[in-house]
Amino acid sequence: MIVAGVMSGTSADGINVALVRITHSSRIRTGTPSLHFLAHAEYPYPKQVRRAVLAAMNSARASVPDLARLSFLLGELYADAVLATQRRFHLKAELVGCHGQTLYHQGERASFLGRDLAVTWQTGEGAVVASRVGVPLVSDFRPADMAAGGKGAPLVPFLDFPLYRDLRVGRIVQNIGGIANLTGIPAGAAANRVMAFDTGPGNMVIDGVMLRLFGKQYDRDGRIAGSGAVLDRVISDIMRGPFFRRKPPKTAGREEFGSEFTAEFIKRCRRVDKRDIVATATALTAKSIADALRRFVLRPAGRYRDFIVSGGGACNPTLMDMLANELRPLGLRIRASDEFGLPSEAKEAAAFALLAYQTWNRQPSNVPSATGARRPAILGKISYV
Ligand SMILES: Nc1ncnc2c1ncn2[C@@H]1O[C@H](COP(=O)(O)OP(=O)(O)O)[C@@H](O)[C@H]1O
Ligand SMILES: [Mg+2]
């Protein structure tokens, strides 16, 4: 079956569409689905849409009519993206898995009107996408995991495990999107020994600093960071913060590393050269990943050798150099997701194609050891044509 996966992450940079072929070696219930990558395309959000998405995310105040409009508008844009990809590669999906745009995610329970709740909200109306594309669609993957006691994230380990597990080599799979998250798969491990959590900022603070100080969306090819000096003092102060110390499973978003964090970060850097602030934001990502590995992954879980990187951060050479320097003493070698048959930018979108396939076949697709859920859950909601 050809399935389209549609992802738009916390960077709010745009829409990634992956087309994959999913086959079953044996009966759906017992066999493991295998995924074959076919095509990927990326569509940046138009400027005003990006602005509206960023304004709505994590906002204390928003207009309800505008949120309803945004949901239907994103539905149209997701559909356009799938249709354009199909045309471009002369392929046709039979099912779509659409993550949607997260406007708010609170994986930890907190009291609200007398009840303890963990909540999440992905927008982008599935019925619109299904209707425009003309095939059924699965959306809203996270709530079912949270209803089962999980944090609703990360969900990509369901793809990472079959794709990267190895009998002899332990592998860490690191995605660097707006937020950075890792999946640890020890050598020869069963699915219930997979660990996954958010390590902290990915590109979010770099992008935030670039916007405030240079009026740019991101630090293209890491050029500005590459010409600045890292302020180690600022990084070690920040790394003493509660998020970095908290044990996994844990999730982060704009709630932790969004505009408030960025403003405070710039203040902490004081009046240094603007390029140093971008270099420091970039180093924060590299150092917080290495720190998470040392604290939570390498010590209790045994030996790892490969470190597989995906997401937009893999396109930032300064970040990748800093990361390589951090990982060398840990005995890890960096490999690109592309070496395993899945282009690094396409991985998250491909994961949501696989999750949709599971749901369509009434099969679970959360990894309870990664999300903290009490049980496997069938994720998502189906929109029929
Ligand atoms: N050539 C590049 N140089 C530097 N950074 C890049 C480059 N390409 C992408 N990025 C970074 O990757 C981010 C997008 O990553 P992505 O994986 O799409 O994140 P998300 O899943 O949060 O949308 C951009 O906002 C930018 O910071
Ligand atoms: Mg993106």
Coordinates of C-alpha atoms and ligand atoms in Angstrom, one line a residue:
M1 CA 0.0 0.0 0.0
I2 CA 1.3 3.5 -0.8
V3 CA 0.9 5.8 2.1
A4 CA 1.6 9.6 2.3
G5 CA 3.0 10.9 5.6
V6 CA 2.6 14.6 6.3
M7 CA 4.6 16.4 9.0
S8 CA 4.9 20.0 10.1
G9 CA 7.0 20.3 13.2
T10 CA 7.5 22.9 16.0
S11 CA 9.9 24.9 13.8
A12 CA 6.8 25.9 11.8
D13 CA 9.0 26.2 8.8
G14 CA 6.6 24.3 6.5
I15 CA 5.2 20.9 5.4
N16 CA 7.2 17.7 4.7
V17 CA 5.5 15.0 2.6
A18 CA 6.9 11.5 2.3
L19 CA 5.5 8.8 0.1
V20 CA 6.3 5.3 1.2
R21 CA 5.3 1.8 0.3
I22 CA 4.3 -0.4 3.2
T23 CA 4.1 -4.1 2.9
H24 CA 3.5 -7.0 5.3
S25 CA 5.7 -10.0 5.4
S26 CA 2.9 -12.1 6.9
R27 CA -0.6 -11.5 8.4
I28 CA -1.2 -8.0 9.7
R29 CA -1.7 -9.1 13.3
T30 CA 1.5 -11.0 13.6
G31 CA 3.9 -9.7 11.0
T32 CA 5.9 -6.5 11.2
P33 CA 5.2 -4.0 8.4
S34 CA 8.2 -2.9 6.4
L35 CA 8.6 0.4 4.8
H36 CA 10.1 1.3 1.5
F37 CA 10.9 5.0 0.8
L38 CA 9.6 6.4 -2.5
A39 CA 9.7 10.2 -2.5
H40 CA 9.9 13.3 -0.4
A41 CA 9.1 16.9 -0.9
E42 CA 9.0 20.0 1.3
Y43 CA 6.8 23.0 1.1
P44 CA 7.6 26.1 3.2
Y45 CA 4.6 27.8 4.7
P46 CA 3.8 31.2 3.1
K47 CA 5.2 34.0 5.3
Q48 CA 1.8 35.1 6.7
V49 CA 0.8 31.5 7.5
R50 CA 4.0 30.9 9.4
R51 CA 3.5 34.1 11.3
A52 CA -0.1 33.1 12.2
V53 CA 1.0 29.6 13.3
L54 CA 3.8 31.0 15.5
A55 CA 1.4 33.5 17.0
A56 CA -1.2 30.8 17.8
M57 CA 1.4 28.3 19.3
N58 CA 1.4 28.4 23.0
S59 CA -0.5 31.7 23.0
A60 CA -2.1 32.8 26.2
R61 CA -4.7 34.7 24.2
A62 CA -6.0 33.8 20.8
S63 CA -9.1 34.4 18.8
V64 CA -11.3 31.3 18.6
P65 CA -12.7 32.2 15.1
D66 CA -9.1 32.6 13.8
L67 CA -8.1 29.2 15.3
A68 CA -11.0 27.5 13.6
R69 CA -10.0 29.2 10.3
L70 CA -6.4 28.3 10.8
S71 CA -7.3 24.6 11.2
F72 CA -9.3 24.5 7.9
L73 CA -6.6 26.6 6.1
L74 CA -3.9 24.2 7.2
G75 CA -6.1 21.3 6.0
E76 CA -6.1 22.9 2.6
L77 CA -2.3 23.5 2.6
Y78 CA -1.6 19.9 3.7
A79 CA -3.9 18.6 0.9
D80 CA -2.1 20.9 -1.6
A81 CA 1.2 19.5 -0.4
V82 CA 0.2 15.9 -0.8
L83 CA -1.4 16.5 -4.3
A84 CA 1.7 18.4 -5.5
T85 CA 4.0 15.5 -4.3
Q86 CA 1.8 12.9 -6.0
R87 CA 1.9 14.9 -9.3
R88 CA 5.6 15.5 -9.1
F89 CA 6.6 11.8 -8.6
H90 CA 3.7 10.3 -10.6
L91 CA 2.5 8.3 -7.5
K92 CA -0.8 8.0 -5.8
A93 CA -1.4 7.4 -2.1
E94 CA -4.2 5.1 -0.8
L95 CA -4.0 6.5 2.7
V96 CA -2.6 9.6 4.4
G97 CA -1.2 10.0 7.9
C98 CA -1.1 13.7 8.9
H99 CA 0.5 14.8 12.1
G100 CA -0.9 18.3 12.0
Q101 CA 0.6 21.4 13.6
T102 CA 1.1 21.3 17.3
L103 CA -0.3 24.5 18.9
Y104 CA 0.1 23.3 22.5
H105 CA 1.6 20.2 24.2
Q106 CA 1.8 19.6 27.9
G107 CA 2.9 16.0 28.4
E108 CA 3.0 16.3 32.2
R109 CA -0.2 16.3 34.2
A110 CA -1.1 19.6 35.8
S111 CA -4.2 20.7 37.7
F112 CA -7.0 22.4 35.7
L113 CA -10.4 23.2 37.1
G114 CA -10.0 20.6 39.7
R115 CA -8.6 17.8 37.5
D116 CA -5.1 16.7 36.8
L117 CA -4.7 16.6 33.0
A118 CA -2.0 16.1 30.4
V119 CA -3.1 17.8 27.2
T120 CA -2.1 18.3 23.6
W121 CA -3.5 19.9 20.5
Q122 CA -2.6 19.4 16.9
T123 CA -4.5 21.5 14.3
G124 CA -5.1 21.0 10.6
E125 CA -8.5 19.6 9.8
G126 CA -8.3 16.0 8.6
A127 CA -11.7 15.9 7.0
V128 CA -10.5 18.7 4.6
V129 CA -7.4 16.8 3.6
A130 CA -9.2 13.5 3.1
S131 CA -11.8 15.2 1.0
R132 CA -9.3 17.1 -1.2
V133 CA -6.9 14.2 -1.6
G134 CA -9.8 11.7 -2.1
V135 CA -8.4 9.0 0.3
P136 CA -8.9 8.2 4.0
L137 CA -6.7 10.0 6.4
V138 CA -5.5 9.4 10.0
S139 CA -4.7 12.4 12.1
D140 CA -4.5 13.4 15.8
F141 CA -2.1 10.7 16.8
R142 CA -1.0 11.9 20.2
P143 CA -4.2 12.0 22.4
A144 CA -4.7 8.2 22.5
D145 CA -1.3 7.7 24.0
M146 CA -2.0 10.4 26.5
A147 CA -5.3 8.9 27.4
A148 CA -3.4 5.7 28.1
G149 CA -1.1 7.5 30.6
G150 CA 1.7 8.4 28.1
K151 CA 3.2 11.8 27.4
G152 CA 2.0 11.6 23.8
A153 CA 5.5 11.9 22.5
P154 CA 7.8 10.8 21.0
L155 CA 6.0 8.7 18.5
V156 CA 8.8 8.3 15.9
P157 CA 10.5 5.5 17.9
F158 CA 7.9 3.2 16.3
L159 CA 9.7 3.7 13.0
D160 CA 13.2 4.0 14.5
F161 CA 13.0 0.6 16.1
P162 CA 12.4 -1.6 13.0
L163 CA 14.6 0.6 10.8
Y164 CA 17.7 0.9 13.0
R165 CA 17.8 -2.0 15.4
D166 CA 20.8 -4.2 15.1
L167 CA 21.9 -7.4 16.8
R168 CA 25.4 -6.3 17.4
V169 CA 25.5 -2.5 17.3
G170 CA 23.7 -0.2 19.8
R171 CA 22.3 2.8 18.0
I172 CA 21.1 6.3 19.0
V173 CA 18.8 8.0 16.6
Q174 CA 18.8 11.7 17.0
N175 CA 16.3 14.0 15.3
I176 CA 17.1 17.7 15.4
G177 CA 13.9 19.6 14.5
G178 CA 12.7 22.6 16.5
I179 CA 13.2 20.4 19.5
A180 CA 15.9 17.6 19.6
N181 CA 14.8 14.1 20.5
L182 CA 16.6 10.8 20.7
T183 CA 15.7 7.2 20.5
G184 CA 18.2 4.7 22.1
I185 CA 18.1 1.2 20.7
P186 CA 20.6 -1.1 22.6
A187 CA 22.2 -3.9 20.6
G188 CA 19.8 -6.8 20.2
A189 CA 17.1 -5.1 22.2
A190 CA 13.4 -5.9 22.3
A191 CA 11.0 -3.1 21.7
N192 CA 10.3 -2.7 25.4
R193 CA 13.9 -1.7 26.0
V194 CA 13.8 1.2 23.6
M195 CA 14.2 4.5 25.3
A196 CA 13.3 7.9 23.8
F197 CA 12.9 11.5 25.1
D198 CA 13.5 15.1 24.2
T199 CA 17.0 16.3 24.9
G200 CA 16.1 20.0 24.7
P201 CA 16.3 22.6 22.0
G202 CA 17.1 21.6 18.4
N203 CA 16.9 24.5 16.0
M204 CA 14.3 26.4 18.0
V205 CA 16.7 28.7 20.0
I206 CA 19.0 29.2 17.1
D207 CA 16.0 30.2 14.9
G208 CA 14.7 32.4 17.7
V209 CA 18.0 34.2 18.2
M210 CA 18.4 34.7 14.4
L211 CA 15.0 36.2 14.1
R212 CA 15.5 38.7 17.0
L213 CA 19.1 39.7 16.2
F214 CA 19.3 39.3 12.4
G215 CA 15.7 39.3 11.2
K216 CA 16.3 36.0 9.5
Q217 CA 14.4 32.7 9.8
Y218 CA 17.4 30.6 10.5
D219 CA 21.2 30.5 10.3
R220 CA 21.7 29.2 6.9
D221 CA 24.5 26.6 6.8
G222 CA 25.5 27.7 10.3
R223 CA 27.6 30.5 8.8
I224 CA 26.9 33.0 11.6
A225 CA 27.5 30.5 14.4
G226 CA 30.7 29.5 12.6
S227 CA 32.0 33.0 12.8
G228 CA 31.2 33.5 16.5
A229 CA 32.7 32.4 19.9
V230 CA 30.8 30.2 22.3
L231 CA 30.0 31.6 25.8
D232 CA 30.6 28.5 28.0
R233 CA 29.5 30.2 31.1
V234 CA 26.0 30.8 29.7
I235 CA 25.7 27.2 28.6
S236 CA 26.7 25.7 31.9
D237 CA 24.3 28.0 33.8
I238 CA 21.4 27.0 31.6
M239 CA 22.2 23.3 31.8
R240 CA 21.7 23.4 35.5
G241 CA 18.0 24.2 34.8
P242 CA 15.2 21.7 35.7
F243 CA 14.4 20.4 32.3
F244 CA 17.9 19.1 31.6
R245 CA 18.1 17.5 35.0
R246 CA 14.7 15.8 34.9
K247 CA 14.8 12.0 34.1
P248 CA 13.3 10.6 30.9
P249 CA 10.7 10.1 29.6
K250 CA 10.3 13.9 29.1
T251 CA 9.1 16.1 26.3
A252 CA 9.7 19.8 25.4
G253 CA 8.3 22.3 23.1
R254 CA 7.8 26.1 22.6
E255 CA 6.5 26.0 26.2
E256 CA 10.1 25.4 27.4
F257 CA 12.3 26.8 24.6
G258 CA 10.1 29.3 22.7
S259 CA 10.2 33.1 22.6
E260 CA 10.4 33.6 26.4
F261 CA 13.4 31.4 26.7
T262 CA 15.1 33.1 23.7
A263 CA 14.6 36.5 25.2
E264 CA 16.1 35.4 28.5
F265 CA 18.9 33.6 26.7
I266 CA 19.9 36.8 24.9
K267 CA 19.8 38.7 28.1
R268 CA 22.1 36.2 29.8
C269 CA 24.6 36.6 27.0
R270 CA 24.8 40.3 27.8
R271 CA 26.3 42.7 25.3
V272 CA 28.6 40.5 23.3
D273 CA 28.9 40.3 19.5
K274 CA 25.6 39.1 18.0
R275 CA 27.4 36.3 16.3
D276 CA 28.6 34.9 19.6
I277 CA 25.0 34.6 20.8
V278 CA 24.1 32.5 17.7
A279 CA 27.3 30.4 18.3
T280 CA 26.2 29.9 21.9
A281 CA 22.7 28.9 20.9
T282 CA 24.1 26.4 18.5
A283 CA 26.5 25.0 21.1
L284 CA 23.6 24.7 23.6
T285 CA 22.0 22.2 21.3
A286 CA 25.2 20.2 20.8
K287 CA 26.1 20.2 24.5
S288 CA 22.6 19.4 25.8
I289 CA 22.5 16.4 23.5
A290 CA 25.9 15.2 24.8
D291 CA 24.9 15.9 28.3
A292 CA 21.6 13.9 28.0
L293 CA 23.6 11.0 26.6
R294 CA 26.0 11.0 29.5
R295 CA 23.3 11.4 32.1
F296 CA 20.6 9.1 30.9
V297 CA 21.7 6.9 28.0
L298 CA 25.3 5.7 28.0
R299 CA 25.6 4.9 31.7
P300 CA 22.7 2.6 32.5
A301 CA 21.9 1.2 29.1
G302 CA 25.2 -0.2 28.0
R303 CA 27.1 0.2 24.8
Y304 CA 26.2 2.2 21.8
R305 CA 28.3 2.9 18.7
D306 CA 26.3 4.6 16.0
F307 CA 24.7 8.0 16.3
I308 CA 22.2 8.6 13.4
V309 CA 21.1 12.2 12.8
S310 CA 18.0 13.4 11.0
G311 CA 16.0 16.6 10.8
G312 CA 16.8 20.1 9.6
G313 CA 19.7 20.5 12.1
A314 CA 21.6 17.9 10.1
C315 CA 21.9 20.6 7.4
N316 CA 23.7 23.0 9.8
P317 CA 27.5 22.1 9.4
T318 CA 28.5 24.3 12.4
L319 CA 26.1 22.4 14.6
M320 CA 27.2 19.1 13.2
D321 CA 30.9 20.0 13.9
M322 CA 30.1 20.9 17.5
L323 CA 28.2 17.7 17.9
A324 CA 31.0 15.6 16.5
N325 CA 33.4 17.2 19.0
E326 CA 31.1 16.3 21.8
L327 CA 30.5 12.8 20.7
R328 CA 34.0 11.7 20.0
P329 CA 35.0 11.2 23.6
L330 CA 31.8 9.2 24.1
G331 CA 32.9 6.7 21.5
L332 CA 30.0 7.5 19.1
R333 CA 30.3 7.9 15.4
I334 CA 27.8 10.1 13.5
R335 CA 26.0 8.6 10.6
A336 CA 23.3 10.2 8.4
S337 CA 19.8 8.7 8.3
D338 CA 20.2 8.7 4.5
E339 CA 22.7 5.7 4.8
F340 CA 19.7 3.6 6.0
G341 CA 17.5 4.3 3.0
L342 CA 15.5 7.2 4.4
P343 CA 16.6 10.8 3.6
S344 CA 17.1 12.7 6.8
E345 CA 14.4 15.4 6.1
A346 CA 11.8 12.7 5.2
K347 CA 12.1 10.6 8.4
E348 CA 9.4 12.1 10.5
A349 CA 6.9 12.4 7.7
A350 CA 7.6 8.7 6.8
A351 CA 7.0 7.8 10.5
F352 CA 3.4 9.2 10.3
A353 CA 2.7 7.2 7.2
L354 CA 3.7 4.1 9.1
L355 CA 1.6 5.1 12.1
A356 CA -1.4 5.8 9.8
Y357 CA -1.0 2.3 8.3
Q358 CA -1.1 0.7 11.7
T359 CA -4.2 2.6 12.7
W360 CA -5.9 1.7 9.4
N361 CA -5.3 -1.9 10.3
R362 CA -6.4 -1.4 13.9
Q363 CA -3.0 -2.0 15.3
P364 CA -1.2 0.0 18.0
S365 CA 1.8 2.2 17.3
N366 CA 2.9 3.9 20.4
V367 CA 6.1 2.6 22.1
P368 CA 5.1 2.5 25.8
S369 CA 8.7 2.5 27.0
A370 CA 9.2 5.7 25.1
T371 CA 6.1 7.6 25.9
G372 CA 5.5 6.2 29.4
A373 CA 2.0 4.9 28.4
R374 CA 0.5 2.0 30.5
R375 CA -0.3 0.0 27.4
P376 CA 0.0 -0.1 23.6
A377 CA -2.7 2.1 22.0
I378 CA -4.2 2.4 18.5
L379 CA -3.4 6.1 17.7
G380 CA -5.3 8.7 15.8
K381 CA -8.7 9.5 14.3
I382 CA -9.8 8.5 10.8
S383 CA -11.5 10.8 8.3
Y384 CA -13.2 9.0 5.5
V385 CA -13.8 10.5 2.1
Ligands
LIG1 N1 20.8 24.7 5.4 C1 20.5 24.8 6.7 N2 21.3 25.5 7.5 C2 21.0 25.6 8.8 N3 19.9 25.2 9.4 C3 19.0 24.6 8.6 C4 19.2 24.3 7.2 N4 18.1 23.7 6.8 C5 17.3 23.5 7.8 N5 17.8 24.1 8.9 C6 17.2 24.2 10.3 O1 16.2 23.2 10.4 C7 14.9 23.7 10.8 C8 13.8 22.9 10.3 O2 14.0 21.6 10.8 P1 12.8 20.5 10.8 O3 13.4 19.2 10.9 O4 11.9 20.8 9.6 O5 12.1 20.9 12.2 P2 10.6 20.7 12.6 O6 10.3 19.2 12.6 O7 10.5 21.3 14.0 O8 9.7 21.4 11.6 C9 15.0 25.1 10.3 O9 14.1 26.0 11.1 C10 16.4 25.5 10.4 O10 16.7 26.0 11.7
MG2 MG 9.8 21.4 9.6

